[in-house]
Amino acid sequence: MDAGEFRHWSAKAAEWGADYRETIRERPVRPALVPGETGSKIPASPPEAGEPMEQIFADFENKIVPGMTHWQHPRFFAYFPANAAPVSVVAEYLVSAMAAQCMLWQTSPAATELETKVLDWLRQAIGLPEGFAGVIQDSASSATLAAVLVMRERALQWKGNKSGLSGGDRVRVYASDQVHTSIDRAIWVSGIGEENLVRIPVAGQLRGMDIGALEDAIKLDLESGYRPAGIVACTGGTSTGACDDIGAVVEVARRYELYVHVDAAWAGAAMICEEFRSLWRGVEGADSVVFNPHKWLGAQFDCSAHFLRNPDDLVRTLAIQPEYLKTHGKDGIINYSEWSVPLGRRFRALKLWFLIRYHGLSGLKKMIRNHVAWSQQLAQRLAAEPDFEIVTEPVLSLFSFRHRTDGDADQHNQALLDAINDDGRIYLTQTRVGGRLVIRFQAGQFEMTEADAETAFDVIVETARKSL
C-alpha cells in the first residue's frame, strides 16, 4: 500500500467510524444470528493473490459488522462496557500509525515519561496518597497476576522464580467468592494452585469478606504449616458490586505481614468522585490497587491502571535484564516492561492524556454521577412495579432484580432475560445470588443518556407483561 492509498483508506476508515458511532442507536445491541453464521461467509482457505481494498472493505461492512455485538451502544447494560470515548479513538489512530514498542525508556522516551505523568494524574484523581507509583497494564487480569506473583515471591523469600514451588511450603492466598475469576486464573498461572486459594465467607449488605473468618483462616493455615502470602480484596465485585472493608482487611494483613491487592476494575473509576470513596475506605494501606480506565473513564481498550506502594517488589519479581535490554549511561529511568508480565508494550498513555485533557475531571465526574443516579432511579421504578423485586441494591451503577412467578423462578427469569435481549433495544446479563438466578443491570456506557435508562425500564416491564 503506497502513501496515497494509505491516506485514502485511513480517511475512509475514520469516516466509517464516525458514521458508525453517529448511527449506533439504530442498531440492535446484540446481533440476531446463530453460531457459525458469520464463519460460513468466510472462505475456508486464504487467498493466494492479494485482493483489492474495495472488496475487503465491502466484506467488512456486509459480513463482519452484522455479526458484531455493539459494545459502544448507549444501551449496552450487560457486562461493564469496554468504553471508547471518541477522543480516545482519535488518540488510538495516532498510536496505531506510529506503532511504537514502548517497553523501555530508550525505545520510546516520550511514551515512558508521559505514562509516569498521566498515572500520577490518575493517582491524584482517585485520592491515593503520594508515594504510590503507577503503571499501565493491558487489563486488570494482568495486574492481578503481577500482584499474586509478588505475593508468592515475598512469601518464599524471593526464591520461587529460581527454585520453583516443588517440595516447598504451600503458599496461601485469601479472597471471597465475590472476586472476579481473573483471581482464580492468576492463582493457576502463578503455580500456587486452586486448592490454595482460600475462600472467605461474606457478610453484610455489601457482601464483603467476614473479617473474623479471614483472620481465623490465616491462623489455621499457620498452625497447619502453610505459608500465608496475601489477600485479594475487591471494590465493586463483577457479579453484584460486592465491596470488602479494605481498612479492616489491611489491619489483618499487617498483623501477619501479608500483601494486599485491591481489585477495583470497574468501580475504581468512580473514586474520582469524592462521595464514593467510602466504598474503599482504608485503600491507602493496600500494597497494590488496580482499576480500568478502559471501562468507566472511556479510554479505548486496553488500558488498566495499576498502582503500587512499593514498585521495587514488583520489579524484583518480574525484571529480566539481558544486555540487549539495558539502557546504558542513564540513571534513574523507568523501564515499564520490568513492571509487567509482557515485554512488549503499546503506547497506552497517549489515549489517557487526550481523554483527561479533553473532558477534564469535571466532565468525567458528571458522567459517572449521572450513571449512578439513573441506575438508582431505575431500581426504584422497578421496585415499585408489581411482581418485581430488587435482589441486590445498587452499588454505584450496578444492581440485580428478579421477576416473581408461581412456576420455576430461575427458568422464568432466564426466559425473561432472553426475551429482553432478543428484543434488541437493550442488553442485560444474569448472575446468581444465594443460588438464585437474577438479572443484572449496570450503567456505564460513555454516551448513555437518561432516555436510555427510561428505554431500559420500558423494555423490561413490557417484556415481563408479555411473558405472563
Short mmCIF file of C-alpha atoms in Angstrom, two decimals:
data_model
loop_
_atom_site.label_atom_id
_atom_site.label_comp_id
_atom_site.label_asym_id
_atom_site.label_seq_id
_atom_site.Cartn_x
_atom_site.Cartn_y
_atom_site.Cartn_z
CA MET A 1 0.00 0.00 0.00
CA ASP A 2 1.58 3.27 -1.10
CA ALA A 3 1.24 6.62 0.65
CA GLY A 4 -1.73 7.69 -1.45
CA GLU A 5 -3.69 4.51 -0.80
CA PHE A 6 -2.81 4.66 2.89
CA ARG A 7 -4.14 8.22 3.10
CA HIS A 8 -7.35 7.30 1.21
CA TRP A 9 -8.18 4.21 3.24
CA SER A 10 -7.23 5.83 6.54
CA ALA A 11 -9.70 8.62 5.78
CA LYS A 12 -12.29 6.07 4.68
CA ALA A 13 -11.90 4.13 7.94
CA ALA A 14 -12.19 7.31 10.02
CA GLU A 15 -15.31 8.37 8.14
CA TRP A 16 -16.83 4.93 8.60
CA GLY A 17 -16.08 5.08 12.33
CA ALA A 18 -17.71 8.47 12.71
CA ASP A 19 -20.82 7.31 10.79
CA TYR A 20 -20.97 4.12 12.86
CA ARG A 21 -20.91 5.96 16.16
CA GLU A 22 -23.44 8.54 14.94
CA THR A 23 -25.98 5.88 13.91
CA ILE A 24 -25.28 3.19 16.50
CA ARG A 25 -28.62 3.71 18.31
CA GLU A 26 -30.37 2.46 15.17
CA ARG A 27 -28.76 -0.98 15.51
CA PRO A 28 -29.81 -3.80 17.84
CA VAL A 29 -27.31 -4.03 20.69
CA ARG A 30 -26.71 -7.73 20.01
CA PRO A 31 -26.92 -9.39 16.58
CA ALA A 32 -29.78 -11.75 15.81
CA LEU A 33 -27.85 -14.65 14.30
CA VAL A 34 -26.96 -18.25 15.07
CA PRO A 35 -23.48 -19.65 15.82
CA GLY A 36 -21.49 -20.27 12.65
CA GLU A 37 -23.45 -17.79 10.55
CA THR A 38 -20.55 -15.37 10.11
CA GLY A 39 -17.98 -18.11 9.71
CA SER A 40 -19.94 -19.65 6.87
CA LYS A 41 -19.40 -16.46 4.86
CA ILE A 42 -15.59 -16.61 5.17
CA PRO A 43 -13.64 -18.81 2.69
CA ALA A 44 -12.08 -21.90 4.17
CA SER A 45 -8.65 -21.17 2.67
CA PRO A 46 -6.57 -17.97 2.46
CA PRO A 47 -6.32 -16.16 -0.89
CA GLU A 48 -3.20 -16.89 -2.93
CA ALA A 49 -3.25 -13.49 -4.62
CA GLY A 50 -3.90 -10.13 -2.98
CA GLU A 51 -7.39 -8.69 -3.20
CA PRO A 52 -8.46 -5.07 -3.77
CA MET A 53 -9.19 -2.94 -0.72
CA GLU A 54 -12.62 -2.08 -2.13
CA GLN A 55 -13.65 -5.72 -1.87
CA ILE A 56 -12.08 -6.23 1.56
CA PHE A 57 -13.80 -3.15 2.97
CA ALA A 58 -17.15 -4.12 1.42
CA ASP A 59 -16.89 -7.58 3.01
CA PHE A 60 -16.12 -5.95 6.35
CA GLU A 61 -19.32 -3.91 6.11
CA ASN A 62 -21.51 -6.73 4.77
CA LYS A 63 -20.15 -9.84 6.51
CA ILE A 64 -18.46 -8.75 9.74
CA VAL A 65 -20.35 -5.75 11.10
CA PRO A 66 -23.78 -7.52 11.04
CA GLY A 67 -22.32 -10.17 13.35
CA MET A 68 -20.96 -7.78 15.95
CA THR A 69 -22.29 -7.03 19.42
CA HIS A 70 -22.12 -3.25 19.72
CA TRP A 71 -20.19 -2.50 22.90
CA GLN A 72 -20.34 1.26 22.28
CA HIS A 73 -24.14 1.18 22.10
CA PRO A 74 -25.60 3.54 24.75
CA ARG A 75 -28.00 0.79 25.86
CA PHE A 76 -25.33 -1.84 26.48
CA PHE A 77 -26.21 -2.66 30.10
CA ALA A 78 -24.76 -6.18 30.38
CA TYR A 79 -21.07 -6.53 31.21
CA PHE A 80 -19.41 -3.30 32.25
CA PRO A 81 -18.63 -1.89 28.81
CA ALA A 82 -15.15 -1.55 27.38
CA ASN A 83 -15.72 2.10 26.57
CA ALA A 84 -14.06 4.03 23.78
CA ALA A 85 -14.75 7.74 24.03
CA PRO A 86 -14.30 9.32 20.58
CA VAL A 87 -11.32 11.42 21.69
CA SER A 88 -9.64 8.22 22.86
CA VAL A 89 -10.29 6.62 19.47
CA VAL A 90 -8.58 9.56 17.77
CA ALA A 91 -5.54 9.01 20.00
CA GLU A 92 -5.54 5.33 19.06
CA TYR A 93 -5.36 6.25 15.37
CA LEU A 94 -2.10 8.05 16.15
CA VAL A 95 -0.79 5.19 18.28
CA SER A 96 -1.53 2.69 15.51
CA ALA A 97 0.13 4.90 12.90
CA MET A 98 3.34 5.28 14.93
CA ALA A 99 3.26 1.61 16.01
CA ALA A 100 5.94 2.14 18.65
CA GLN A 101 7.15 -0.53 21.06
CA CYS A 102 7.22 1.19 24.43
CA MET A 103 8.94 -1.48 26.51
CA LEU A 104 11.99 0.60 27.55
CA TRP A 105 12.72 4.27 28.08
CA GLN A 106 15.17 4.17 25.17
CA THR A 107 12.66 2.57 22.79
CA SER A 108 10.12 5.39 23.33
CA PRO A 109 11.27 8.07 25.80
CA ALA A 110 8.17 10.26 25.43
CA ALA A 111 5.84 7.29 25.95
CA THR A 112 7.58 6.31 29.19
CA GLU A 113 7.62 9.82 30.60
CA LEU A 114 4.02 10.54 29.60
CA GLU A 115 2.93 7.29 31.28
CA THR A 116 4.58 8.39 34.52
CA LYS A 117 2.79 11.74 34.38
CA VAL A 118 -0.72 10.59 33.46
CA LEU A 119 -0.65 7.77 36.02
CA ASP A 120 0.18 10.33 38.66
CA TRP A 121 -2.74 12.45 37.38
CA LEU A 122 -4.97 9.40 37.94
CA ARG A 123 -3.45 8.74 41.37
CA GLN A 124 -4.38 12.25 42.43
CA ALA A 125 -7.82 12.00 40.80
CA ILE A 126 -8.85 8.87 42.75
CA GLY A 127 -7.38 10.09 46.04
CA LEU A 128 -4.45 7.73 46.52
CA PRO A 129 -1.70 9.37 48.61
CA GLU A 130 1.71 10.40 47.36
CA GLY A 131 4.14 7.51 47.32
CA PHE A 132 2.02 5.26 45.13
CA ALA A 133 3.50 4.78 41.67
CA GLY A 134 1.51 3.70 38.64
CA VAL A 135 1.94 1.60 35.52
CA ILE A 136 -0.47 0.88 32.68
CA GLN A 137 -1.18 -2.85 32.29
CA ASP A 138 -3.23 -4.31 29.46
CA SER A 139 -6.01 -5.46 31.80
CA ALA A 140 -6.89 -5.93 35.46
CA SER A 141 -6.24 -9.64 34.95
CA SER A 142 -2.57 -8.93 34.20
CA ALA A 143 -2.28 -6.54 37.15
CA THR A 144 -3.76 -9.16 39.45
CA LEU A 145 -1.40 -11.83 38.12
CA ALA A 146 1.54 -9.50 38.76
CA ALA A 147 0.30 -8.86 42.32
CA VAL A 148 -0.14 -12.59 43.02
CA LEU A 149 3.38 -13.26 41.74
CA VAL A 150 4.70 -10.66 44.17
CA MET A 151 2.73 -12.29 46.99
CA ARG A 152 4.28 -15.63 46.11
CA GLU A 153 7.85 -14.30 45.91
CA ARG A 154 7.65 -12.35 49.17
CA ALA A 155 6.24 -15.38 50.99
CA LEU A 156 9.04 -17.59 49.61
CA GLN A 157 11.80 -15.06 50.42
CA TRP A 158 12.22 -14.33 46.69
CA LYS A 159 13.18 -17.92 45.85
CA GLY A 160 10.13 -19.05 43.85
CA ASN A 161 11.32 -17.82 40.46
CA LYS A 162 14.68 -19.53 40.94
CA SER A 163 13.81 -22.75 42.75
CA GLY A 164 10.22 -23.32 41.72
CA LEU A 165 7.40 -24.42 44.00
CA SER A 166 8.03 -28.16 44.09
CA GLY A 167 8.58 -29.52 47.57
CA GLY A 168 8.27 -26.17 49.32
CA ASP A 169 5.68 -24.80 51.70
CA ARG A 170 2.20 -24.39 50.26
CA VAL A 171 1.55 -20.70 49.67
CA ARG A 172 -1.95 -19.48 50.59
CA VAL A 173 -3.94 -16.54 49.21
CA TYR A 174 -7.27 -15.32 50.62
CA ALA A 175 -10.32 -13.86 48.85
CA SER A 176 -14.11 -14.05 48.94
CA ASP A 177 -16.25 -15.74 46.30
CA GLN A 178 -17.25 -12.29 45.05
CA VAL A 179 -13.91 -11.54 43.39
CA HIS A 180 -13.50 -11.76 39.63
CA THR A 181 -12.49 -15.08 38.09
CA SER A 182 -9.22 -13.43 36.99
CA ILE A 183 -8.07 -14.09 40.57
CA ASP A 184 -8.62 -17.84 40.05
CA ARG A 185 -6.65 -17.69 36.82
CA ALA A 186 -3.81 -15.77 38.48
CA ILE A 187 -3.63 -18.48 41.13
CA TRP A 188 -3.39 -21.14 38.41
CA VAL A 189 -0.80 -19.34 36.30
CA SER A 190 1.36 -18.43 39.29
CA GLY A 191 1.64 -22.09 40.23
CA ILE A 192 0.04 -21.56 43.64
CA GLY A 193 -2.84 -23.86 42.75
CA GLU A 194 -6.60 -23.63 43.10
CA GLU A 195 -6.62 -25.57 46.38
CA ASN A 196 -4.55 -22.80 47.97
CA LEU A 197 -6.99 -20.00 47.17
CA VAL A 198 -8.87 -19.84 50.46
CA ARG A 199 -12.44 -18.58 50.08
CA ILE A 200 -13.62 -16.38 52.93
CA PRO A 201 -17.37 -16.13 53.59
CA VAL A 202 -19.06 -12.77 53.12
CA ALA A 203 -21.32 -10.75 55.38
CA GLY A 204 -23.35 -7.55 55.36
CA GLN A 205 -25.24 -5.64 52.68
CA LEU A 206 -22.09 -5.07 50.63
CA ARG A 207 -21.17 -8.79 50.78
CA GLY A 208 -17.64 -8.08 51.99
CA MET A 209 -15.26 -10.61 53.50
CA ASP A 210 -16.10 -11.61 57.07
CA ILE A 211 -13.02 -10.17 58.81
CA GLY A 212 -13.20 -12.57 61.74
CA ALA A 213 -13.38 -15.52 59.37
CA LEU A 214 -10.41 -14.13 57.42
CA GLU A 215 -8.20 -13.96 60.50
CA ASP A 216 -9.34 -17.40 61.65
CA ALA A 217 -8.39 -18.88 58.26
CA ILE A 218 -4.92 -17.32 58.40
CA LYS A 219 -4.32 -18.61 61.94
CA LEU A 220 -5.46 -22.10 60.99
CA ASP A 221 -3.14 -22.15 57.98
CA LEU A 222 -0.17 -21.06 60.08
CA GLU A 223 -0.92 -23.82 62.59
CA SER A 224 -1.19 -26.33 59.71
CA GLY A 225 2.20 -25.45 58.24
CA TYR A 226 1.00 -23.43 55.29
CA ARG A 227 2.57 -20.12 54.26
CA PRO A 228 0.03 -17.26 54.04
CA ALA A 229 1.10 -14.83 51.32
CA GLY A 230 -1.57 -12.27 50.56
CA ILE A 231 -5.17 -11.15 50.34
CA VAL A 232 -7.10 -10.12 47.23
CA ALA A 233 -9.86 -7.70 48.18
CA CYS A 234 -12.46 -6.19 45.87
CA THR A 235 -14.26 -2.89 45.49
CA GLY A 236 -17.18 -3.44 43.16
CA GLY A 237 -17.30 -7.17 42.53
CA THR A 238 -18.36 -8.07 39.00
CA SER A 239 -21.43 -10.08 39.96
CA THR A 240 -23.33 -7.67 42.21
CA GLY A 241 -20.84 -4.96 43.25
CA ALA A 242 -19.52 -6.54 46.46
CA CYS A 243 -17.13 -4.33 48.42
CA ASP A 244 -14.71 -5.57 51.06
CA ASP A 245 -13.87 -3.46 54.09
CA ILE A 246 -10.43 -2.52 52.81
CA GLY A 247 -9.30 -0.85 56.02
CA ALA A 248 -10.17 -3.93 58.11
CA VAL A 249 -8.53 -6.25 55.57
CA VAL A 250 -5.35 -4.17 55.71
CA GLU A 251 -5.29 -4.31 59.52
CA VAL A 252 -5.39 -8.10 59.44
CA ALA A 253 -2.78 -8.24 56.70
CA ARG A 254 -0.35 -6.07 58.64
CA ARG A 255 -0.57 -8.33 61.69
CA TYR A 256 0.58 -11.26 59.58
CA GLU A 257 2.83 -9.40 57.10
CA LEU A 258 0.62 -10.26 54.12
CA TYR A 259 0.46 -8.41 50.80
CA VAL A 260 -2.89 -6.77 49.92
CA HIS A 261 -4.10 -6.33 46.34
CA VAL A 262 -7.35 -4.43 45.69
CA ASP A 263 -9.27 -5.25 42.51
CA ALA A 264 -11.49 -2.25 41.69
CA ALA A 265 -11.65 -2.96 37.97
CA TRP A 266 -14.85 -1.07 37.12
CA ALA A 267 -15.70 0.69 40.38
CA GLY A 268 -12.31 2.31 40.91
CA ALA A 269 -13.05 4.96 38.28
CA ALA A 270 -15.92 6.23 40.46
CA MET A 271 -13.36 7.25 43.08
CA ILE A 272 -12.70 10.43 41.13
CA CYS A 273 -15.96 11.45 42.84
CA GLU A 274 -15.08 12.06 46.47
CA GLU A 275 -18.51 10.99 47.77
CA PHE A 276 -18.00 7.38 46.61
CA ARG A 277 -14.63 6.81 48.33
CA SER A 278 -16.27 5.35 51.43
CA LEU A 279 -16.62 2.15 49.40
CA TRP A 280 -12.86 1.61 49.62
CA ARG A 281 -12.02 3.41 52.86
CA GLY A 282 -8.55 2.34 54.00
CA VAL A 283 -7.23 1.73 50.47
CA GLU A 284 -4.17 3.85 51.24
CA GLY A 285 -2.90 0.92 53.30
CA ALA A 286 -3.02 -1.55 50.38
CA ASP A 287 0.11 -2.65 48.55
CA SER A 288 -1.43 -2.89 45.07
CA VAL A 289 -4.57 -1.34 43.53
CA VAL A 290 -5.97 -1.76 40.03
CA PHE A 291 -8.81 -0.19 38.08
CA ASN A 292 -9.63 0.01 34.37
CA PRO A 293 -9.80 3.43 32.69
CA HIS A 294 -10.96 1.46 29.65
CA LYS A 295 -14.23 0.91 31.46
CA TRP A 296 -15.91 3.84 33.17
CA LEU A 297 -13.44 6.57 32.21
CA GLY A 298 -13.81 5.92 28.48
CA ALA A 299 -10.26 5.01 27.42
CA GLN A 300 -10.10 2.79 24.34
CA PHE A 301 -9.41 -0.82 25.36
CA ASP A 302 -6.88 -1.88 26.60
CA CYS A 303 -5.80 0.38 29.47
CA SER A 304 -5.60 -0.75 33.10
CA ALA A 305 -4.12 1.49 35.82
CA HIS A 306 -2.05 -0.43 38.37
CA PHE A 307 -0.82 1.44 41.45
CA LEU A 308 1.88 0.17 43.79
CA ARG A 309 3.01 1.33 47.21
CA ASN A 310 6.40 -0.27 46.66
CA PRO A 311 7.11 -0.90 42.96
CA ASP A 312 10.54 -2.31 43.84
CA ASP A 313 8.84 -5.55 44.92
CA LEU A 314 7.17 -5.85 41.52
CA VAL A 315 10.40 -5.11 39.64
CA ARG A 316 12.26 -7.65 41.79
CA THR A 317 9.64 -10.23 40.83
CA LEU A 318 9.40 -9.55 37.09
CA ALA A 319 12.55 -7.80 35.81
CA ILE A 320 14.87 -9.63 33.43
CA GLN A 321 17.77 -7.60 32.04
CA PRO A 322 19.71 -9.21 29.18
CA GLU A 323 22.35 -6.98 27.68
CA TYR A 324 20.21 -6.01 24.69
CA LEU A 325 17.53 -4.57 27.01
CA LYS A 326 19.86 -2.39 29.08
CA THR A 327 19.88 1.39 28.76
CA HIS A 328 23.45 2.49 29.27
CA GLY A 329 24.57 5.89 30.51
CA LYS A 330 21.20 6.79 32.07
CA ASP A 331 20.40 6.55 35.77
CA GLY A 332 17.03 6.69 37.49
CA ILE A 333 14.92 5.93 34.43
CA ILE A 334 11.89 3.64 34.38
CA ASN A 335 11.61 0.70 32.03
CA TYR A 336 7.95 -0.23 32.35
CA SER A 337 8.44 -3.65 30.79
CA GLU A 338 10.00 -4.57 34.15
CA TRP A 339 6.67 -3.74 35.81
CA SER A 340 4.54 -6.12 33.72
CA VAL A 341 4.46 -9.72 32.54
CA PRO A 342 4.65 -8.96 28.78
CA LEU A 343 7.84 -7.42 27.41
CA GLY A 344 6.12 -5.63 24.52
CA ARG A 345 4.04 -2.58 25.41
CA ARG A 346 1.74 -0.31 23.39
CA PHE A 347 1.66 3.48 23.80
CA ARG A 348 -1.41 3.38 26.04
CA ALA A 349 -0.66 6.61 27.87
CA LEU A 350 -1.48 8.76 24.84
CA LYS A 351 -5.21 8.00 24.88
CA LEU A 352 -5.39 8.76 28.60
CA TRP A 353 -3.62 12.08 28.04
CA PHE A 354 -6.05 13.03 25.24
CA LEU A 355 -9.07 11.83 27.23
CA ILE A 356 -8.34 13.59 30.53
CA ARG A 357 -7.36 16.83 28.82
CA TYR A 358 -10.42 16.89 26.53
CA HIS A 359 -13.10 16.03 29.09
CA GLY A 360 -11.40 17.25 32.26
CA LEU A 361 -12.08 15.61 35.61
CA SER A 362 -15.29 17.64 35.96
CA GLY A 363 -16.73 16.16 32.75
CA LEU A 364 -15.83 12.62 33.76
CA LYS A 365 -17.27 13.11 37.26
CA LYS A 366 -20.56 14.38 35.82
CA MET A 367 -20.89 11.32 33.60
CA ILE A 368 -20.26 8.88 36.47
CA ARG A 369 -22.65 10.70 38.81
CA ASN A 370 -25.34 10.62 36.13
CA HIS A 371 -24.91 6.89 35.59
CA VAL A 372 -25.19 6.23 39.32
CA ALA A 373 -28.30 8.40 39.65
CA TRP A 374 -30.02 6.88 36.60
CA SER A 375 -29.29 3.33 37.79
CA GLN A 376 -30.69 4.07 41.24
CA GLN A 377 -33.80 5.67 39.74
CA LEU A 378 -34.35 2.61 37.54
CA ALA A 379 -34.04 0.30 40.55
CA GLN A 380 -36.62 2.38 42.43
CA ARG A 381 -39.05 2.29 39.50
CA LEU A 382 -38.71 -1.48 39.10
CA ALA A 383 -39.18 -2.00 42.85
CA ALA A 384 -42.50 -0.16 42.60
CA GLU A 385 -43.74 -2.44 39.82
CA PRO A 386 -45.92 -5.47 40.67
CA ASP A 387 -44.03 -8.79 40.66
CA PHE A 388 -40.54 -7.24 40.51
CA GLU A 389 -38.08 -7.43 43.37
CA ILE A 390 -34.68 -5.79 43.74
CA VAL A 391 -32.38 -8.60 44.90
CA THR A 392 -29.22 -6.54 45.44
CA GLU A 393 -29.48 -2.80 45.93
CA PRO A 394 -27.43 -0.53 43.68
CA VAL A 395 -23.73 -0.35 44.37
CA LEU A 396 -22.82 2.70 42.33
CA SER A 397 -24.49 1.87 38.98
CA LEU A 398 -24.95 -1.91 39.39
CA PHE A 399 -27.96 -3.73 40.82
CA SER A 400 -29.81 -7.00 40.28
CA PHE A 401 -33.51 -7.81 40.09
CA ARG A 402 -35.90 -10.67 39.62
CA HIS A 403 -39.44 -11.15 38.31
CA ARG A 404 -41.75 -13.20 40.51
CA THR A 405 -43.67 -16.19 39.16
CA ASP A 406 -45.63 -19.14 40.51
CA GLY A 407 -43.55 -21.55 38.44
CA ASP A 408 -39.83 -22.27 38.24
CA ALA A 409 -38.40 -18.84 39.06
CA ASP A 410 -34.92 -19.46 37.62
CA GLN A 411 -36.32 -20.78 34.36
CA HIS A 412 -38.80 -17.90 34.18
CA ASN A 413 -36.16 -15.21 34.74
CA GLN A 414 -33.79 -16.77 32.23
CA ALA A 415 -36.60 -16.80 29.66
CA LEU A 416 -37.39 -13.18 30.51
CA LEU A 417 -33.74 -12.20 30.08
CA ASP A 418 -33.55 -14.00 26.73
CA ALA A 419 -36.69 -12.20 25.53
CA ILE A 420 -35.32 -8.83 26.64
CA ASN A 421 -32.09 -9.40 24.75
CA ASP A 422 -33.86 -10.75 21.66
CA ASP A 423 -35.87 -7.52 21.53
CA GLY A 424 -32.57 -5.82 20.62
CA ARG A 425 -33.11 -2.42 22.23
CA ILE A 426 -31.08 -3.21 25.38
CA TYR A 427 -28.64 -5.90 26.50
CA LEU A 428 -28.56 -7.38 30.02
CA THR A 429 -26.94 -10.42 31.59
CA GLN A 430 -27.56 -12.76 34.50
CA THR A 431 -25.80 -13.83 37.68
CA ARG A 432 -26.64 -15.82 40.80
CA VAL A 433 -27.24 -14.52 44.32
CA GLY A 434 -27.72 -17.07 47.08
CA GLY A 435 -28.11 -19.75 44.42
CA ARG A 436 -30.95 -17.89 42.69
CA LEU A 437 -30.69 -16.68 39.11
CA VAL A 438 -31.10 -12.90 38.92
CA ILE A 439 -30.84 -10.30 36.17
CA ARG A 440 -28.08 -7.67 36.33
CA PHE A 441 -28.31 -4.06 35.23
CA GLN A 442 -25.20 -1.92 35.01
CA ALA A 443 -25.00 1.62 33.65
CA GLY A 444 -21.62 2.72 32.36
CA GLN A 445 -21.58 3.30 28.61
CA PHE A 446 -19.82 6.58 27.92
CA GLU A 447 -22.55 8.16 25.76
CA MET A 448 -25.58 6.85 27.66
CA THR A 449 -28.38 9.35 28.39
CA GLU A 450 -31.25 9.39 30.87
CA ALA A 451 -33.56 8.47 27.97
CA ASP A 452 -31.60 5.23 27.54
CA ALA A 453 -32.34 4.31 31.15
CA GLU A 454 -36.01 5.05 30.54
CA THR A 455 -35.93 2.78 27.48
CA ALA A 456 -34.47 0.03 29.67
CA PHE A 457 -37.39 0.36 32.09
CA ASP A 458 -39.91 0.22 29.25
CA VAL A 459 -38.33 -2.86 27.65
CA ILE A 460 -38.03 -4.77 30.94
CA VAL A 461 -41.60 -4.09 32.06
CA GLU A 462 -43.21 -4.60 28.64
CA THR A 463 -41.37 -7.89 28.11
CA ALA A 464 -42.35 -9.14 31.57
CA ARG A 465 -46.01 -8.37 30.90
CA LYS A 466 -45.88 -10.29 27.65
CA SER A 467 -44.39 -13.27 29.45
CA LEU A 468 -47.26 -13.57 31.95
#
